[in-house]
Amino acid sequence: MIWCVDDDDTIREIEVYTLTQTGFEARGFSDGNSMLEALRTEKPELIVLDIMLPGKDGVEVLKEIRNNPLTKGIPVIMATAKGTEMDKIYGLDTGADDYLVKPFGVMEMVSRIKAVLRRCESAEKNDDTVSVGDIVLIDREHLVTVKGEKITLTFKEYKLLKLFMNSPGIVFSRDKLLSEVWGVDYLGESRTVDMHIKTLRQKLGEAGSQIKTVIGIGYKMGSSK
């Protein structure tokens, strides 16, 4: 999912339309505050963020993203009508992963997004060990340990745990978990998620309490200390 933040309705709609036509899922926001609010429960693959926004400008929004341990790893491409070298350097120093100067072609935007996602994917492959509390997951070995002790999980349990550990603090609805772990074409009941969460917690022992129930919504992983 790619998020596009721009207060110009026409530009935002063109960005979202182009991305959906090129195989991405995309969502638009007209201001930074609404996007930051959405980040409390969702996590996009990448954000295209305009600098000139009503209320908080793009630089302020980017700082909040980078200062939050739950969102700091999300790639961000800054988009702005300001095109001087100093503006570019300032945006990148603030934590932007790339920079687009308006007016830019939509296919240039798509190419930049793909390039940033490739870089991030490569970085993730080189650092595939993640830990939350006493739980350590080493993806290249398909290994999970709790306090150094190996835990045997089913394929779906492993995928659930990996999803939670890669997005600590992010709340996943049951429908979202079904889509991410079982696939969008899965026709089963959301009760399946509850059953798998129950057995996953049991296998993790005391560390299973890191998987929190969010009443009326779904589940999340407690943030690492």
PDB file of N, CA and C in Angstrom, residues 25-122:
ATOM      1  N   GLU A  25      -1.501  -0.900  -4.592  1.00  0.00           N
ATOM      2  CA  GLU A  25      -2.640  -0.393  -3.836  1.00  0.00           C
ATOM      3  C   GLU A  25      -2.253   1.009  -3.380  1.00  0.00           C
ATOM      4  N   ALA A  26      -3.182   1.939  -3.397  1.00  0.00           N
ATOM      5  CA  ALA A  26      -2.843   3.323  -3.043  1.00  0.00           C
ATOM      6  C   ALA A  26      -4.003   3.991  -2.319  1.00  0.00           C
ATOM      7  N   ARG A  27      -3.641   4.947  -1.478  1.00  0.00           N
ATOM      8  CA  ARG A  27      -4.640   5.698  -0.706  1.00  0.00           C
ATOM      9  C   ARG A  27      -4.174   7.143  -0.596  1.00  0.00           C
ATOM     10  N   GLY A  28      -5.111   8.083  -0.677  1.00  0.00           N
ATOM     11  CA  GLY A  28      -4.752   9.498  -0.623  1.00  0.00           C
ATOM     12  C   GLY A  28      -5.186  10.176   0.659  1.00  0.00           C
ATOM     13  N   PHE A  29      -4.398  11.190   1.064  1.00  0.00           N
ATOM     14  CA  PHE A  29      -4.713  12.014   2.228  1.00  0.00           C
ATOM     15  C   PHE A  29      -4.508  13.478   1.844  1.00  0.00           C
ATOM     16  N   SER A  30      -5.405  14.353   2.317  1.00  0.00           N
ATOM     17  CA  SER A  30      -5.315  15.770   1.959  1.00  0.00           C
ATOM     18  C   SER A  30      -4.475  16.584   2.935  1.00  0.00           C
ATOM     19  N   ASP A  31      -4.078  15.997   4.055  1.00  0.00           N
ATOM     20  CA  ASP A  31      -3.255  16.717   5.026  1.00  0.00           C
ATOM     21  C   ASP A  31      -2.461  15.726   5.866  1.00  0.00           C
ATOM     22  N   GLY A  32      -1.449  16.228   6.544  1.00  0.00           N
ATOM     23  CA  GLY A  32      -0.569  15.375   7.328  1.00  0.00           C
ATOM     24  C   GLY A  32      -1.220  14.797   8.565  1.00  0.00           C
ATOM     25  N   ASN A  33      -2.097  15.571   9.199  1.00  0.00           N
ATOM     26  CA  ASN A  33      -2.708  15.093  10.442  1.00  0.00           C
ATOM     27  C   ASN A  33      -3.563  13.851  10.225  1.00  0.00           C
ATOM     28  N   SER A  34      -4.347  13.825   9.154  1.00  0.00           N
ATOM     29  CA  SER A  34      -5.195  12.653   8.887  1.00  0.00           C
ATOM     30  C   SER A  34      -4.341  11.436   8.560  1.00  0.00           C
ATOM     31  N   MET A  35      -3.208  11.667   7.895  1.00  0.00           N
ATOM     32  CA  MET A  35      -2.309  10.555   7.590  1.00  0.00           C
ATOM     33  C   MET A  35      -1.660  10.017   8.862  1.00  0.00           C
ATOM     34  N   LEU A  36      -1.218  10.912   9.744  1.00  0.00           N
ATOM     35  CA  LEU A  36      -0.610  10.490  11.007  1.00  0.00           C
ATOM     36  C   LEU A  36      -1.614   9.736  11.868  1.00  0.00           C
ATOM     37  N   GLU A  37      -2.863  10.138  11.823  1.00  0.00           N
ATOM     38  CA  GLU A  37      -3.912   9.438  12.569  1.00  0.00           C
ATOM     39  C   GLU A  37      -4.078   8.014  12.035  1.00  0.00           C
ATOM     40  N   ALA A  38      -4.046   7.876  10.707  1.00  0.00           N
ATOM     41  CA  ALA A  38      -4.195   6.547  10.094  1.00  0.00           C
ATOM     42  C   ALA A  38      -3.014   5.641  10.442  1.00  0.00           C
ATOM     43  N   LEU A  39      -1.833   6.240  10.656  1.00  0.00           N
ATOM     44  CA  LEU A  39      -0.642   5.457  10.990  1.00  0.00           C
ATOM     45  C   LEU A  39      -0.750   4.756  12.340  1.00  0.00           C
ATOM     46  N   ARG A  40      -1.711   5.167  13.143  1.00  0.00           N
ATOM     47  CA  ARG A  40      -1.882   4.519  14.449  1.00  0.00           C
ATOM     48  C   ARG A  40      -2.382   3.088  14.301  1.00  0.00           C
ATOM     49  N   THR A  41      -3.064   2.788  13.204  1.00  0.00           N
ATOM     50  CA  THR A  41      -3.630   1.447  13.024  1.00  0.00           C
ATOM     51  C   THR A  41      -3.185   0.767  11.737  1.00  0.00           C
ATOM     52  N   GLU A  42      -2.525   1.506  10.832  1.00  0.00           N
ATOM     53  CA  GLU A  42      -2.092   0.924   9.569  1.00  0.00           C
ATOM     54  C   GLU A  42      -0.649   1.333   9.279  1.00  0.00           C
ATOM     55  N   LYS A  43      -0.014   0.557   8.423  1.00  0.00           N
ATOM     56  CA  LYS A  43       1.372   0.857   8.069  1.00  0.00           C
ATOM     57  C   LYS A  43       1.578   0.644   6.572  1.00  0.00           C
ATOM     58  N   PRO A  44       1.782   1.718   5.804  1.00  0.00           N
ATOM     59  CA  PRO A  44       1.979   1.577   4.363  1.00  0.00           C
ATOM     60  C   PRO A  44       3.386   1.103   4.026  1.00  0.00           C
ATOM     61  N   GLU A  45       3.571   0.668   2.776  1.00  0.00           N
ATOM     62  CA  GLU A  45       4.907   0.290   2.322  1.00  0.00           C
ATOM     63  C   GLU A  45       5.767   1.520   2.100  1.00  0.00           C
ATOM     64  N   LEU A  46       5.126   2.626   1.678  1.00  0.00           N
ATOM     65  CA  LEU A  46       5.868   3.855   1.354  1.00  0.00           C
ATOM     66  C   LEU A  46       4.890   5.025   1.358  1.00  0.00           C
ATOM     67  N   ILE A  47       5.406   6.217   1.663  1.00  0.00           N
ATOM     68  CA  ILE A  47       4.584   7.435   1.666  1.00  0.00           C
ATOM     69  C   ILE A  47       5.185   8.454   0.700  1.00  0.00           C
ATOM     70  N   VAL A  48       4.347   8.978  -0.201  1.00  0.00           N
ATOM     71  CA  VAL A  48       4.728  10.125  -1.035  1.00  0.00           C
ATOM     72  C   VAL A  48       4.150  11.348  -0.335  1.00  0.00           C
ATOM     73  N   LEU A  49       5.019  12.209   0.171  1.00  0.00           N
ATOM     74  CA  LEU A  49       4.604  13.285   1.082  1.00  0.00           C
ATOM     75  C   LEU A  49       4.936  14.659   0.523  1.00  0.00           C
ATOM     76  N   ASP A  50       3.906  15.456   0.273  1.00  0.00           N
ATOM     77  CA  ASP A  50       4.117  16.833  -0.200  1.00  0.00           C
ATOM     78  C   ASP A  50       4.628  17.693   0.952  1.00  0.00           C
ATOM     79  N   ILE A  51       5.498  18.653   0.650  1.00  0.00           N
ATOM     80  CA  ILE A  51       6.017  19.531   1.705  1.00  0.00           C
ATOM     81  C   ILE A  51       5.014  20.622   2.062  1.00  0.00           C
ATOM     82  N   MET A  52       4.383  21.227   1.051  1.00  0.00           N
ATOM     83  CA  MET A  52       3.464  22.340   1.298  1.00  0.00           C
ATOM     84  C   MET A  52       2.076  21.801   1.613  1.00  0.00           C
ATOM     85  N   LEU A  53       1.812  21.619   2.912  1.00  0.00           N
ATOM     86  CA  LEU A  53       0.530  21.084   3.365  1.00  0.00           C
ATOM     87  C   LEU A  53      -0.133  22.050   4.339  1.00  0.00           C
ATOM     88  N   PRO A  54      -1.458  22.037   4.438  1.00  0.00           N
ATOM     89  CA  PRO A  54      -2.134  22.867   5.442  1.00  0.00           C
ATOM     90  C   PRO A  54      -1.851  22.333   6.843  1.00  0.00           C
ATOM     91  N   GLY A  55      -1.796  23.212   7.822  1.00  0.00           N
ATOM     92  CA  GLY A  55      -1.468  22.771   9.180  1.00  0.00           C
ATOM     93  C   GLY A  55      -0.003  22.419   9.264  1.00  0.00           C
ATOM     94  N   LYS A  56       0.312  21.204   9.654  1.00  0.00           N
ATOM     95  CA  LYS A  56       1.708  20.750   9.701  1.00  0.00           C
ATOM     96  C   LYS A  56       2.228  20.581   8.279  1.00  0.00           C
ATOM     97  N   ASP A  57       3.393  21.188   7.997  1.00  0.00           N
ATOM     98  CA  ASP A  57       3.953  20.974   6.669  1.00  0.00           C
ATOM     99  C   ASP A  57       4.619  19.601   6.598  1.00  0.00           C
ATOM    100  N   GLY A  58       5.038  19.231   5.382  1.00  0.00           N
ATOM    101  CA  GLY A  58       5.580  17.900   5.164  1.00  0.00           C
ATOM    102  C   GLY A  58       6.815  17.600   5.982  1.00  0.00           C
ATOM    103  N   VAL A  59       7.649  18.611   6.209  1.00  0.00           N
ATOM    104  CA  VAL A  59       8.871  18.403   6.992  1.00  0.00           C
ATOM    105  C   VAL A  59       8.519  18.062   8.441  1.00  0.00           C
ATOM    106  N   GLU A  60       7.535  18.762   9.007  1.00  0.00           N
ATOM    107  CA  GLU A  60       7.093  18.462  10.378  1.00  0.00           C
ATOM    108  C   GLU A  60       6.511  17.059  10.461  1.00  0.00           C
ATOM    109  N   VAL A  61       5.717  16.698   9.456  1.00  0.00           N
ATOM    110  CA  VAL A  61       5.111  15.367   9.420  1.00  0.00           C
ATOM    111  C   VAL A  61       6.200  14.301   9.328  1.00  0.00           C
ATOM    112  N   LEU A  62       7.194  14.539   8.478  1.00  0.00           N
ATOM    113  CA  LEU A  62       8.294  13.579   8.323  1.00  0.00           C
ATOM    114  C   LEU A  62       9.054  13.406   9.639  1.00  0.00           C
ATOM    115  N   LYS A  63       9.278  14.503  10.354  1.00  0.00           N
ATOM    116  CA  LYS A  63       9.973  14.408  11.639  1.00  0.00           C
ATOM    117  C   LYS A  63       9.196  13.531  12.611  1.00  0.00           C
ATOM    118  N   GLU A  64       7.857  13.679  12.620  1.00  0.00           N
ATOM    119  CA  GLU A  64       7.043  12.853  13.522  1.00  0.00           C
ATOM    120  C   GLU A  64       7.134  11.382  13.146  1.00  0.00           C
ATOM    121  N   ILE A  65       7.143  11.110  11.842  1.00  0.00           N
ATOM    122  CA  ILE A  65       7.263   9.723  11.380  1.00  0.00           C
ATOM    123  C   ILE A  65       8.594   9.133  11.830  1.00  0.00           C
ATOM    124  N   ARG A  66       9.674   9.893  11.670  1.00  0.00           N
ATOM    125  CA  ARG A  66      11.007   9.392  11.998  1.00  0.00           C
ATOM    126  C   ARG A  66      11.252   9.321  13.510  1.00  0.00           C
ATOM    127  N   ASN A  67      10.561  10.159  14.282  1.00  0.00           N
ATOM    128  CA  ASN A  67      10.757  10.159  15.733  1.00  0.00           C
ATOM    129  C   ASN A  67       9.933   9.088  16.441  1.00  0.00           C
ATOM    130  N   ASN A  68       9.007   8.457  15.711  1.00  0.00           N
ATOM    131  CA  ASN A  68       8.170   7.404  16.291  1.00  0.00           C
ATOM    132  C   ASN A  68       8.796   6.045  15.972  1.00  0.00           C
ATOM    133  N   PRO A  69       9.196   5.269  16.982  1.00  0.00           N
ATOM    134  CA  PRO A  69       9.843   3.970  16.715  1.00  0.00           C
ATOM    135  C   PRO A  69       8.966   3.007  15.938  1.00  0.00           C
ATOM    136  N   LEU A  70       7.653   3.210  15.962  1.00  0.00           N
ATOM    137  CA  LEU A  70       6.738   2.317  15.255  1.00  0.00           C
ATOM    138  C   LEU A  70       6.649   2.637  13.767  1.00  0.00           C
ATOM    139  N   THR A  71       7.052   3.857  13.367  1.00  0.00           N
ATOM    140  CA  THR A  71       6.900   4.267  11.971  1.00  0.00           C
ATOM    141  C   THR A  71       8.205   4.729  11.322  1.00  0.00           C
ATOM    142  N   LYS A  72       9.281   4.800  12.102  1.00  0.00           N
ATOM    143  CA  LYS A  72      10.510   5.406  11.594  1.00  0.00           C
ATOM    144  C   LYS A  72      11.101   4.689  10.387  1.00  0.00           C
ATOM    145  N   GLY A  73      10.756   3.403  10.206  1.00  0.00           N
ATOM    146  CA  GLY A  73      11.331   2.659   9.094  1.00  0.00           C
ATOM    147  C   GLY A  73      10.556   2.766   7.792  1.00  0.00           C
ATOM    148  N   ILE A  74       9.426   3.468   7.788  1.00  0.00           N
ATOM    149  CA  ILE A  74       8.624   3.584   6.569  1.00  0.00           C
ATOM    150  C   ILE A  74       9.341   4.490   5.568  1.00  0.00           C
ATOM    151  N   PRO A  75       9.570   4.033   4.332  1.00  0.00           N
ATOM    152  CA  PRO A  75      10.215   4.889   3.326  1.00  0.00           C
ATOM    153  C   PRO A  75       9.322   6.080   2.974  1.00  0.00           C
ATOM    154  N   VAL A  76       9.940   7.254   2.811  1.00  0.00           N
ATOM    155  CA  VAL A  76       9.195   8.478   2.480  1.00  0.00           C
ATOM    156  C   VAL A  76       9.875   9.189   1.316  1.00  0.00           C
ATOM    157  N   ILE A  77       9.081   9.510   0.299  1.00  0.00           N
ATOM    158  CA  ILE A  77       9.557  10.336  -0.815  1.00  0.00           C
ATOM    159  C   ILE A  77       8.888  11.693  -0.684  1.00  0.00           C
ATOM    160  N   MET A  78       9.680  12.748  -0.575  1.00  0.00           N
ATOM    161  CA  MET A  78       9.145  14.099  -0.453  1.00  0.00           C
ATOM    162  C   MET A  78       8.843  14.669  -1.839  1.00  0.00           C
ATOM    163  N   ALA A  79       7.693  15.333  -1.958  1.00  0.00           N
ATOM    164  CA  ALA A  79       7.311  15.984  -3.212  1.00  0.00           C
ATOM    165  C   ALA A  79       7.070  17.460  -2.934  1.00  0.00           C
ATOM    166  N   THR A  80       7.654  18.329  -3.755  1.00  0.00           N
ATOM    167  CA  THR A  80       7.522  19.762  -3.508  1.00  0.00           C
ATOM    168  C   THR A  80       7.778  20.568  -4.763  1.00  0.00           C
ATOM    169  N   ALA A  81       7.221  21.775  -4.779  1.00  0.00           N
ATOM    170  CA  ALA A  81       7.473  22.697  -5.893  1.00  0.00           C
ATOM    171  C   ALA A  81       8.803  23.398  -5.706  1.00  0.00           C
ATOM    172  N   LYS A  82       9.354  23.323  -4.487  1.00  0.00           N
ATOM    173  CA  LYS A  82      10.652  23.934  -4.242  1.00  0.00           C
ATOM    174  C   LYS A  82      11.734  23.042  -4.840  1.00  0.00           C
ATOM    175  N   GLY A  83      12.584  23.603  -5.670  1.00  0.00           N
ATOM    176  CA  GLY A  83      13.535  22.762  -6.373  1.00  0.00           C
ATOM    177  C   GLY A  83      14.999  23.092  -6.189  1.00  0.00           C
ATOM    178  N   THR A  84      15.334  23.957  -5.243  1.00  0.00           N
ATOM    179  CA  THR A  84      16.742  24.310  -5.076  1.00  0.00           C
ATOM    180  C   THR A  84      17.493  23.175  -4.424  1.00  0.00           C
ATOM    181  N   GLU A  85      18.788  23.116  -4.615  1.00  0.00           N
ATOM    182  CA  GLU A  85      19.610  22.069  -4.021  1.00  0.00           C
ATOM    183  C   GLU A  85      19.536  22.089  -2.495  1.00  0.00           C
ATOM    184  N   MET A  86      19.439  23.278  -1.903  1.00  0.00           N
ATOM    185  CA  MET A  86      19.369  23.370  -0.444  1.00  0.00           C
ATOM    186  C   MET A  86      18.086  22.732   0.078  1.00  0.00           C
ATOM    187  N   ASP A  87      16.973  22.936  -0.648  1.00  0.00           N
ATOM    188  CA  ASP A  87      15.716  22.316  -0.246  1.00  0.00           C
ATOM    189  C   ASP A  87      15.833  20.799  -0.283  1.00  0.00           C
ATOM    190  N   LYS A  88      16.490  20.289  -1.327  1.00  0.00           N
ATOM    191  CA  LYS A  88      16.652  18.839  -1.464  1.00  0.00           C
ATOM    192  C   LYS A  88      17.495  18.289  -0.321  1.00  0.00           C
ATOM    193  N   ILE A  89      18.602  18.948  -0.043  1.00  0.00           N
ATOM    194  CA  ILE A  89      19.496  18.486   1.015  1.00  0.00           C
ATOM    195  C   ILE A  89      18.783  18.516   2.356  1.00  0.00           C
ATOM    196  N   TYR A  90      17.997  19.589   2.623  1.00  0.00           N
ATOM    197  CA  TYR A  90      17.280  19.700   3.886  1.00  0.00           C
ATOM    198  C   TYR A  90      16.269  18.571   4.030  1.00  0.00           C
ATOM    199  N   GLY A  91      15.539  18.288   2.939  1.00  0.00           N
ATOM    200  CA  GLY A  91      14.547  17.223   2.998  1.00  0.00           C
ATOM    201  C   GLY A  91      15.179  15.877   3.260  1.00  0.00           C
ATOM    202  N   LEU A  92      16.304  15.585   2.599  1.00  0.00           N
ATOM    203  CA  LEU A  92      16.970  14.303   2.779  1.00  0.00           C
ATOM    204  C   LEU A  92      17.613  14.210   4.153  1.00  0.00           C
ATOM    205  N   ASP A  93      18.167  15.308   4.650  1.00  0.00           N
ATOM    206  CA  ASP A  93      18.762  15.307   5.986  1.00  0.00           C
ATOM    207  C   ASP A  93      17.705  15.072   7.063  1.00  0.00           C
ATOM    208  N   THR A  94      16.468  15.490   6.797  1.00  0.00           N
ATOM    209  CA  THR A  94      15.396  15.298   7.755  1.00  0.00           C
ATOM    210  C   THR A  94      14.968  13.838   7.824  1.00  0.00           C
ATOM    211  N   GLY A  95      15.344  13.074   6.819  1.00  0.00           N
ATOM    212  CA  GLY A  95      15.010  11.659   6.838  1.00  0.00           C
ATOM    213  C   GLY A  95      14.269  11.155   5.625  1.00  0.00           C
ATOM    214  N   ALA A  96      14.153  11.986   4.569  1.00  0.00           N
ATOM    215  CA  ALA A  96      13.492  11.525   3.347  1.00  0.00           C
ATOM    216  C   ALA A  96      14.373  10.513   2.629  1.00  0.00           C
ATOM    217  N   ASP A  97      13.748   9.549   1.975  1.00  0.00           N
ATOM    218  CA  ASP A  97      14.488   8.530   1.235  1.00  0.00           C
ATOM    219  C   ASP A  97      14.751   8.961  -0.201  1.00  0.00           C
ATOM    220  N   ASP A  98      13.941   9.883  -0.704  1.00  0.00           N
ATOM    221  CA  ASP A  98      14.138  10.409  -2.056  1.00  0.00           C
ATOM    222  C   ASP A  98      13.343  11.698  -2.174  1.00  0.00           C
ATOM    223  N   TYR A  99      13.434  12.343  -3.343  1.00  0.00           N
ATOM    224  CA  TYR A  99      12.908  13.681  -3.521  1.00  0.00           C
ATOM    225  C   TYR A  99      12.329  13.828  -4.920  1.00  0.00           C
ATOM    226  N   LEU A 100      11.108  14.346  -5.040  1.00  0.00           N
ATOM    227  CA  LEU A 100      10.488  14.639  -6.327  1.00  0.00           C
ATOM    228  C   LEU A 100      10.181  16.129  -6.406  1.00  0.00           C
ATOM    229  N   VAL A 101      10.569  16.763  -7.500  1.00  0.00           N
ATOM    230  CA  VAL A 101      10.318  18.196  -7.664  1.00  0.00           C
ATOM    231  C   VAL A 101       9.151  18.401  -8.628  1.00  0.00           C
ATOM    232  N   LYS A 102       8.138  19.125  -8.177  1.00  0.00           N
ATOM    233  CA  LYS A 102       6.981  19.416  -9.022  1.00  0.00           C
ATOM    234  C   LYS A 102       7.338  20.477 -10.073  1.00  0.00           C
ATOM    235  N   PRO A 103       6.751  20.377 -11.261  1.00  0.00           N
ATOM    236  CA  PRO A 103       5.866  19.297 -11.726  1.00  0.00           C
ATOM    237  C   PRO A 103       6.688  18.086 -12.162  1.00  0.00           C
ATOM    238  N   PHE A 104       6.298  16.909 -11.721  1.00  0.00           N
ATOM    239  CA  PHE A 104       6.988  15.695 -12.120  1.00  0.00           C
ATOM    240  C   PHE A 104       6.019  14.786 -12.866  1.00  0.00           C
ATOM    241  N   GLY A 105       6.557  13.952 -13.748  1.00  0.00           N
ATOM    242  CA  GLY A 105       5.730  13.008 -14.476  1.00  0.00           C
ATOM    243  C   GLY A 105       5.325  11.865 -13.568  1.00  0.00           C
ATOM    244  N   VAL A 106       4.108  11.358 -13.746  1.00  0.00           N
ATOM    245  CA  VAL A 106       3.630  10.301 -12.860  1.00  0.00           C
ATOM    246  C   VAL A 106       4.457   9.024 -13.012  1.00  0.00           C
ATOM    247  N   MET A 107       4.978   8.760 -14.215  1.00  0.00           N
ATOM    248  CA  MET A 107       5.794   7.558 -14.393  1.00  0.00           C
ATOM    249  C   MET A 107       7.157   7.723 -13.722  1.00  0.00           C
ATOM    250  N   GLU A 108       7.625   8.967 -13.620  1.00  0.00           N
ATOM    251  CA  GLU A 108       8.846   9.216 -12.849  1.00  0.00           C
ATOM    252  C   GLU A 108       8.583   8.885 -11.382  1.00  0.00           C
ATOM    253  N   MET A 109       7.412   9.286 -10.886  1.00  0.00           N
ATOM    254  CA  MET A 109       7.037   8.973  -9.504  1.00  0.00           C
ATOM    255  C   MET A 109       7.015   7.458  -9.281  1.00  0.00           C
ATOM    256  N   VAL A 110       6.408   6.726 -10.213  1.00  0.00           N
ATOM    257  CA  VAL A 110       6.336   5.265 -10.092  1.00  0.00           C
ATOM    258  C   VAL A 110       7.735   4.663 -10.080  1.00  0.00           C
ATOM    259  N   SER A 111       8.612   5.174 -10.956  1.00  0.00           N
ATOM    260  CA  SER A 111       9.987   4.653 -11.019  1.00  0.00           C
ATOM    261  C   SER A 111      10.734   4.914  -9.722  1.00  0.00           C
ATOM    262  N   ARG A 112      10.552   6.110  -9.149  1.00  0.00           N
ATOM    263  CA  ARG A 112      11.215   6.438  -7.889  1.00  0.00           C
ATOM    264  C   ARG A 112      10.699   5.539  -6.764  1.00  0.00           C
ATOM    265  N   ILE A 113       9.391   5.316  -6.736  1.00  0.00           N
ATOM    266  CA  ILE A 113       8.800   4.466  -5.707  1.00  0.00           C
ATOM    267  C   ILE A 113       9.367   3.056  -5.803  1.00  0.00           C
ATOM    268  N   LYS A 114       9.411   2.508  -7.007  1.00  0.00           N
ATOM    269  CA  LYS A 114       9.944   1.154  -7.195  1.00  0.00           C
ATOM    270  C   LYS A 114      11.406   1.069  -6.774  1.00  0.00           C
ATOM    271  N   ALA A 115      12.182   2.112  -7.098  1.00  0.00           N
ATOM    272  CA  ALA A 115      13.603   2.116  -6.747  1.00  0.00           C
ATOM    273  C   ALA A 115      13.798   2.147  -5.233  1.00  0.00           C
ATOM    274  N   VAL A 116      13.018   2.972  -4.535  1.00  0.00           N
ATOM    275  CA  VAL A 116      13.136   3.054  -3.076  1.00  0.00           C
ATOM    276  C   VAL A 116      12.700   1.740  -2.431  1.00  0.00           C
ATOM    277  N   LEU A 117      11.625   1.145  -2.929  1.00  0.00           N
ATOM    278  CA  LEU A 117      11.162  -0.130  -2.381  1.00  0.00           C
ATOM    279  C   LEU A 117      12.195  -1.231  -2.595  1.00  0.00           C
ATOM    280  N   ARG A 118      12.878  -1.208  -3.757  1.00  0.00           N
ATOM    281  CA  ARG A 118      13.926  -2.201  -4.010  1.00  0.00           C
ATOM    282  C   ARG A 118      15.075  -2.038  -3.030  1.00  0.00           C
ATOM    283  N   ARG A 119      15.457  -0.790  -2.762  1.00  0.00           N
ATOM    284  CA  ARG A 119      16.548  -0.538  -1.811  1.00  0.00           C
ATOM    285  C   ARG A 119      16.163  -1.021  -0.417  1.00  0.00           C
ATOM    286  N   CYS A 120      14.927  -0.748  -0.026  1.00  0.00           N
ATOM    287  CA  CYS A 120      14.469  -1.151   1.305  1.00  0.00           C
ATOM    288  C   CYS A 120      14.386  -2.666   1.417  1.00  0.00           C
ATOM    289  N   GLU A 121      13.932  -3.317   0.349  1.00  0.00           N
ATOM    290  CA  GLU A 121      13.831  -4.772   0.352  1.00  0.00           C
ATOM    291  C   GLU A 121      15.212  -5.401   0.475  1.00  0.00           C
ATOM    292  N   SER A 122      16.184  -4.811  -0.218  1.00  0.00           N
ATOM    293  CA  SER A 122      17.555  -5.311  -0.149  1.00  0.00           C
ATOM    294  C   SER A 122      18.115  -5.160   1.253  1.00  0.00           C
TER     295      SER A 122
END
